Amino acid sequence: MSAADDLARASRRLYALGWMRGTSGNVSVRDGAEILVTASGIDKSAVEPTDAVLIDARGEALPEQHARPSAEAPVHASVITELGAGAVVHVHSLAAVEAAARWPEGVPLIDVEQLKGIGRGAHGDAVTVPVVANSQDMADLSARILAALEPGVPGVIVAEHGLYAWGSSLGEAIDRTESFDWLFDHALRLDRLRQPGG
Ligand SMILES: [Zn+2]
């Protein structure tokens, strides 16, 4: 199974979870010294290995690529090169966007078993997932994400946009993305339950 196969399979799985509506979202994976990212503007329900584009450390396509990389490729490249991640997942998770709207200074997650899914403890652990403002300038967005990192938290929410999550492998990045989505959804529901009259 090649890295391009893994990328295609991951995209279809994340689409099936409802987090890559339209042509949104993108996935990247380190393949030896190279980085593969999903091509721009493609339907993630039907991604094929040929939709993987090789990019450099700035997120620009290497020579002789048949498609343009995702517009968000520079963010993927900077997380992989600056943090040493093996893979990055970017999804337009509704729960992530809503949690960032509710907690614009960072989303608090406390005492939940599912925290283990992002590499944390369960009971007794408290985590704040950083929230950064959105930008159409990818260098700017990359810098905001790197500046906002919380130690031991493998993800950042971009307000009114979505989630970036990463891991040492594509499998780990996907697992963490799924756990983040569950944790944000849970935090929002708990918050509503605790509202007066909720
Ligand atoms: Zn996006």
Short mmCIF file of C-alpha atoms and ligand atoms in Angstrom, two decimals:
data_model
loop_
_atom_site.label_atom_id
_atom_site.label_comp_id
_atom_site.label_asym_id
_atom_site.label_seq_id
_atom_site.Cartn_x
_atom_site.Cartn_y
_atom_site.Cartn_z
CA MET A 1 0.00 0.00 0.00
CA SER A 2 1.59 3.30 -1.10
CA ALA A 3 1.32 6.64 0.69
CA ALA A 4 -0.91 7.84 -2.19
CA ASP A 5 -3.25 4.89 -1.58
CA ASP A 6 -3.36 5.74 2.13
CA LEU A 7 -4.13 9.38 1.35
CA ALA A 8 -7.00 8.45 -0.96
CA ARG A 9 -8.48 5.98 1.52
CA ALA A 10 -8.20 8.51 4.36
CA SER A 11 -9.96 11.21 2.33
CA ARG A 12 -12.87 8.94 1.46
CA ARG A 13 -13.23 7.89 5.11
CA LEU A 14 -13.23 11.50 6.35
CA TYR A 15 -15.74 12.45 3.64
CA ALA A 16 -17.99 9.61 4.79
CA LEU A 17 -17.88 11.05 8.32
CA GLY A 18 -19.35 14.30 6.95
CA TRP A 19 -16.30 16.50 7.48
CA MET A 20 -15.29 17.09 3.85
CA ARG A 21 -18.50 18.45 2.34
CA GLY A 22 -18.26 19.90 -1.14
CA THR A 23 -14.58 19.89 -1.95
CA SER A 24 -13.53 21.03 1.53
CA GLY A 25 -10.82 19.48 3.69
CA ASN A 26 -7.46 18.01 2.81
CA VAL A 27 -4.99 15.42 3.99
CA SER A 28 -1.23 15.18 3.83
CA VAL A 29 1.33 12.53 4.68
CA ARG A 30 5.08 12.41 4.83
CA ASP A 31 6.55 9.81 2.50
CA GLY A 32 10.26 9.51 3.25
CA ALA A 33 11.75 12.93 2.48
CA GLU A 34 8.67 13.97 0.51
CA ILE A 35 5.19 15.26 1.40
CA LEU A 36 2.04 14.17 -0.41
CA VAL A 37 -1.14 16.27 -0.19
CA THR A 38 -4.57 15.96 -1.78
CA ALA A 39 -5.10 17.94 -4.99
CA SER A 40 -7.11 21.16 -5.08
CA GLY A 41 -10.84 21.19 -5.69
CA ILE A 42 -11.54 17.47 -5.74
CA ASP A 43 -14.57 15.57 -4.48
CA LYS A 44 -13.29 13.75 -1.38
CA SER A 45 -15.83 10.95 -1.76
CA ALA A 46 -14.00 9.75 -4.86
CA VAL A 47 -10.32 10.50 -4.20
CA GLU A 48 -7.93 8.21 -6.06
CA PRO A 49 -4.20 7.69 -5.46
CA THR A 50 -3.57 9.77 -8.61
CA ASP A 51 -5.08 12.77 -6.75
CA ALA A 52 -2.00 12.94 -4.47
CA VAL A 53 0.40 15.80 -5.26
CA LEU A 54 4.03 16.00 -4.14
CA ILE A 55 4.91 19.28 -2.42
CA ASP A 56 7.99 20.91 -0.94
CA ALA A 57 8.47 22.26 2.59
CA ARG A 58 6.68 25.50 1.61
CA GLY A 59 3.68 23.64 0.23
CA GLU A 60 4.46 24.27 -3.43
CA ALA A 61 4.10 21.50 -5.98
CA LEU A 62 7.27 19.71 -7.04
CA PRO A 63 8.00 19.71 -10.79
CA GLU A 64 5.96 17.50 -13.11
CA GLN A 65 2.89 17.14 -10.89
CA HIS A 66 -0.30 16.53 -12.87
CA ALA A 67 -2.56 18.52 -10.50
CA ARG A 68 -2.42 21.60 -8.27
CA PRO A 69 -2.01 20.93 -4.56
CA SER A 70 -4.76 21.99 -2.16
CA ALA A 71 -4.73 25.74 -1.46
CA GLU A 72 -4.09 24.84 2.18
CA ALA A 73 -0.97 22.80 1.35
CA PRO A 74 1.40 25.41 2.90
CA VAL A 75 -0.24 24.86 6.30
CA HIS A 76 0.19 21.09 5.98
CA ALA A 77 3.82 21.50 4.91
CA SER A 78 4.63 23.79 7.81
CA VAL A 79 3.04 21.49 10.42
CA ILE A 80 4.92 18.50 8.99
CA THR A 81 8.28 20.28 8.73
CA GLU A 82 8.10 22.45 11.87
CA LEU A 83 6.52 19.89 14.21
CA GLY A 84 7.97 16.76 12.66
CA ALA A 85 4.45 15.33 12.17
CA GLY A 86 4.03 12.31 9.92
CA ALA A 87 0.58 13.34 8.68
CA VAL A 88 -1.93 16.19 8.91
CA VAL A 89 -5.71 16.08 8.58
CA HIS A 90 -7.76 19.22 7.90
CA VAL A 91 -11.54 18.93 8.14
CA HIS A 92 -14.48 21.33 8.26
CA SER A 93 -15.87 19.65 11.36
CA LEU A 94 -19.06 21.45 12.40
CA ALA A 95 -18.42 20.64 16.07
CA ALA A 96 -14.95 22.24 15.86
CA VAL A 97 -16.33 25.43 14.31
CA GLU A 98 -19.18 25.66 16.83
CA ALA A 99 -16.89 24.96 19.80
CA ALA A 100 -14.55 27.75 18.63
CA ALA A 101 -17.54 30.12 18.40
CA ARG A 102 -18.55 29.18 21.97
CA TRP A 103 -14.97 29.33 23.38
CA PRO A 104 -13.01 31.75 21.16
CA GLU A 105 -10.08 31.85 23.62
CA GLY A 106 -9.61 28.07 23.38
CA VAL A 107 -11.86 25.05 23.86
CA PRO A 108 -11.64 23.53 27.37
CA LEU A 109 -11.84 19.74 27.59
CA ILE A 110 -11.87 18.23 31.06
CA ASP A 111 -12.08 14.73 32.59
CA VAL A 112 -13.32 12.73 29.60
CA GLU A 113 -12.29 9.20 28.65
CA GLN A 114 -12.05 10.19 24.98
CA LEU A 115 -9.13 12.51 25.84
CA LYS A 116 -7.05 9.34 25.57
CA GLY A 117 -7.83 9.49 21.86
CA ILE A 118 -5.73 12.64 21.51
CA GLY A 119 -2.91 11.18 23.59
CA ARG A 120 -3.97 12.59 26.97
CA GLY A 121 -5.07 11.19 30.29
CA ALA A 122 -8.76 10.74 31.04
CA HIS A 123 -9.80 11.69 34.55
CA GLY A 124 -7.86 14.51 36.10
CA ASP A 125 -6.64 15.87 32.78
CA ALA A 126 -7.65 19.29 31.50
CA VAL A 127 -6.80 20.40 27.97
CA THR A 128 -7.35 23.63 26.09
CA VAL A 129 -7.47 23.29 22.33
CA PRO A 130 -6.18 26.53 20.78
CA VAL A 131 -8.38 28.63 18.49
CA VAL A 132 -6.84 30.95 15.89
CA ALA A 133 -8.50 33.46 13.57
CA ASN A 134 -9.04 32.42 9.97
CA SER A 135 -6.97 33.84 7.12
CA GLN A 136 -6.83 33.41 3.36
CA ASP A 137 -3.09 34.05 3.50
CA MET A 138 -1.60 30.59 4.07
CA ALA A 139 1.75 31.86 5.38
CA ASP A 140 -0.15 33.95 7.90
CA LEU A 141 -2.44 31.05 8.87
CA SER A 142 0.55 28.70 9.29
CA ALA A 143 2.29 31.22 11.54
CA ARG A 144 -0.84 31.66 13.67
CA ILE A 145 -1.21 27.92 14.12
CA LEU A 146 2.44 27.41 15.08
CA ALA A 147 2.31 30.36 17.50
CA ALA A 148 -0.85 29.05 19.20
CA LEU A 149 0.29 25.48 19.90
CA GLU A 150 -0.43 24.01 23.32
CA PRO A 151 2.17 21.46 24.45
CA GLY A 152 0.76 17.94 24.15
CA VAL A 153 -2.32 19.01 22.15
CA PRO A 154 -2.08 17.66 18.58
CA GLY A 155 -4.54 20.05 16.97
CA VAL A 156 -5.68 23.65 16.46
CA ILE A 157 -9.11 24.99 15.49
CA VAL A 158 -9.29 27.76 12.90
CA ALA A 159 -12.32 29.88 13.85
CA GLU A 160 -15.24 29.87 11.39
CA HIS A 161 -13.32 27.35 9.35
CA GLY A 162 -12.31 23.95 10.76
CA LEU A 163 -9.74 21.77 12.50
CA TYR A 164 -6.12 20.86 11.79
CA ALA A 165 -4.96 17.73 13.61
CA TRP A 166 -1.76 15.77 13.21
CA GLY A 167 0.03 12.61 14.28
CA SER A 168 3.10 10.54 13.69
CA SER A 169 1.20 8.55 11.05
CA LEU A 170 -1.90 9.06 8.94
CA GLY A 171 -3.75 6.52 11.07
CA GLU A 172 -2.92 8.44 14.23
CA ALA A 173 -3.90 11.79 12.67
CA ILE A 174 -7.28 10.33 11.67
CA ASP A 175 -7.86 8.77 15.11
CA ARG A 176 -7.12 12.09 16.75
CA THR A 177 -9.41 13.95 14.35
CA GLU A 178 -12.25 11.59 15.22
CA SER A 179 -11.57 12.03 18.94
CA PHE A 180 -11.41 15.82 18.65
CA ASP A 181 -14.75 15.89 16.87
CA TRP A 182 -16.34 13.73 19.59
CA LEU A 183 -14.80 15.89 22.34
CA PHE A 184 -16.03 19.16 20.80
CA ASP A 185 -19.49 17.74 20.26
CA HIS A 186 -19.56 16.49 23.86
CA ALA A 187 -18.35 19.84 25.25
CA LEU A 188 -21.08 21.70 23.36
CA ARG A 189 -23.81 19.31 24.49
CA LEU A 190 -22.65 19.43 28.10
CA ASP A 191 -22.60 23.22 27.94
CA ARG A 192 -26.22 23.26 26.70
CA LEU A 193 -27.29 20.79 29.42
CA ARG A 194 -25.80 23.07 32.05
CA GLN A 195 -27.50 26.23 30.78
CA PRO A 196 -30.39 27.36 32.95
CA GLY A 197 -33.49 25.72 31.50
CA GLY A 198 -31.28 23.50 29.31
ZN ZN B 1 -10.42 24.39 5.01
#
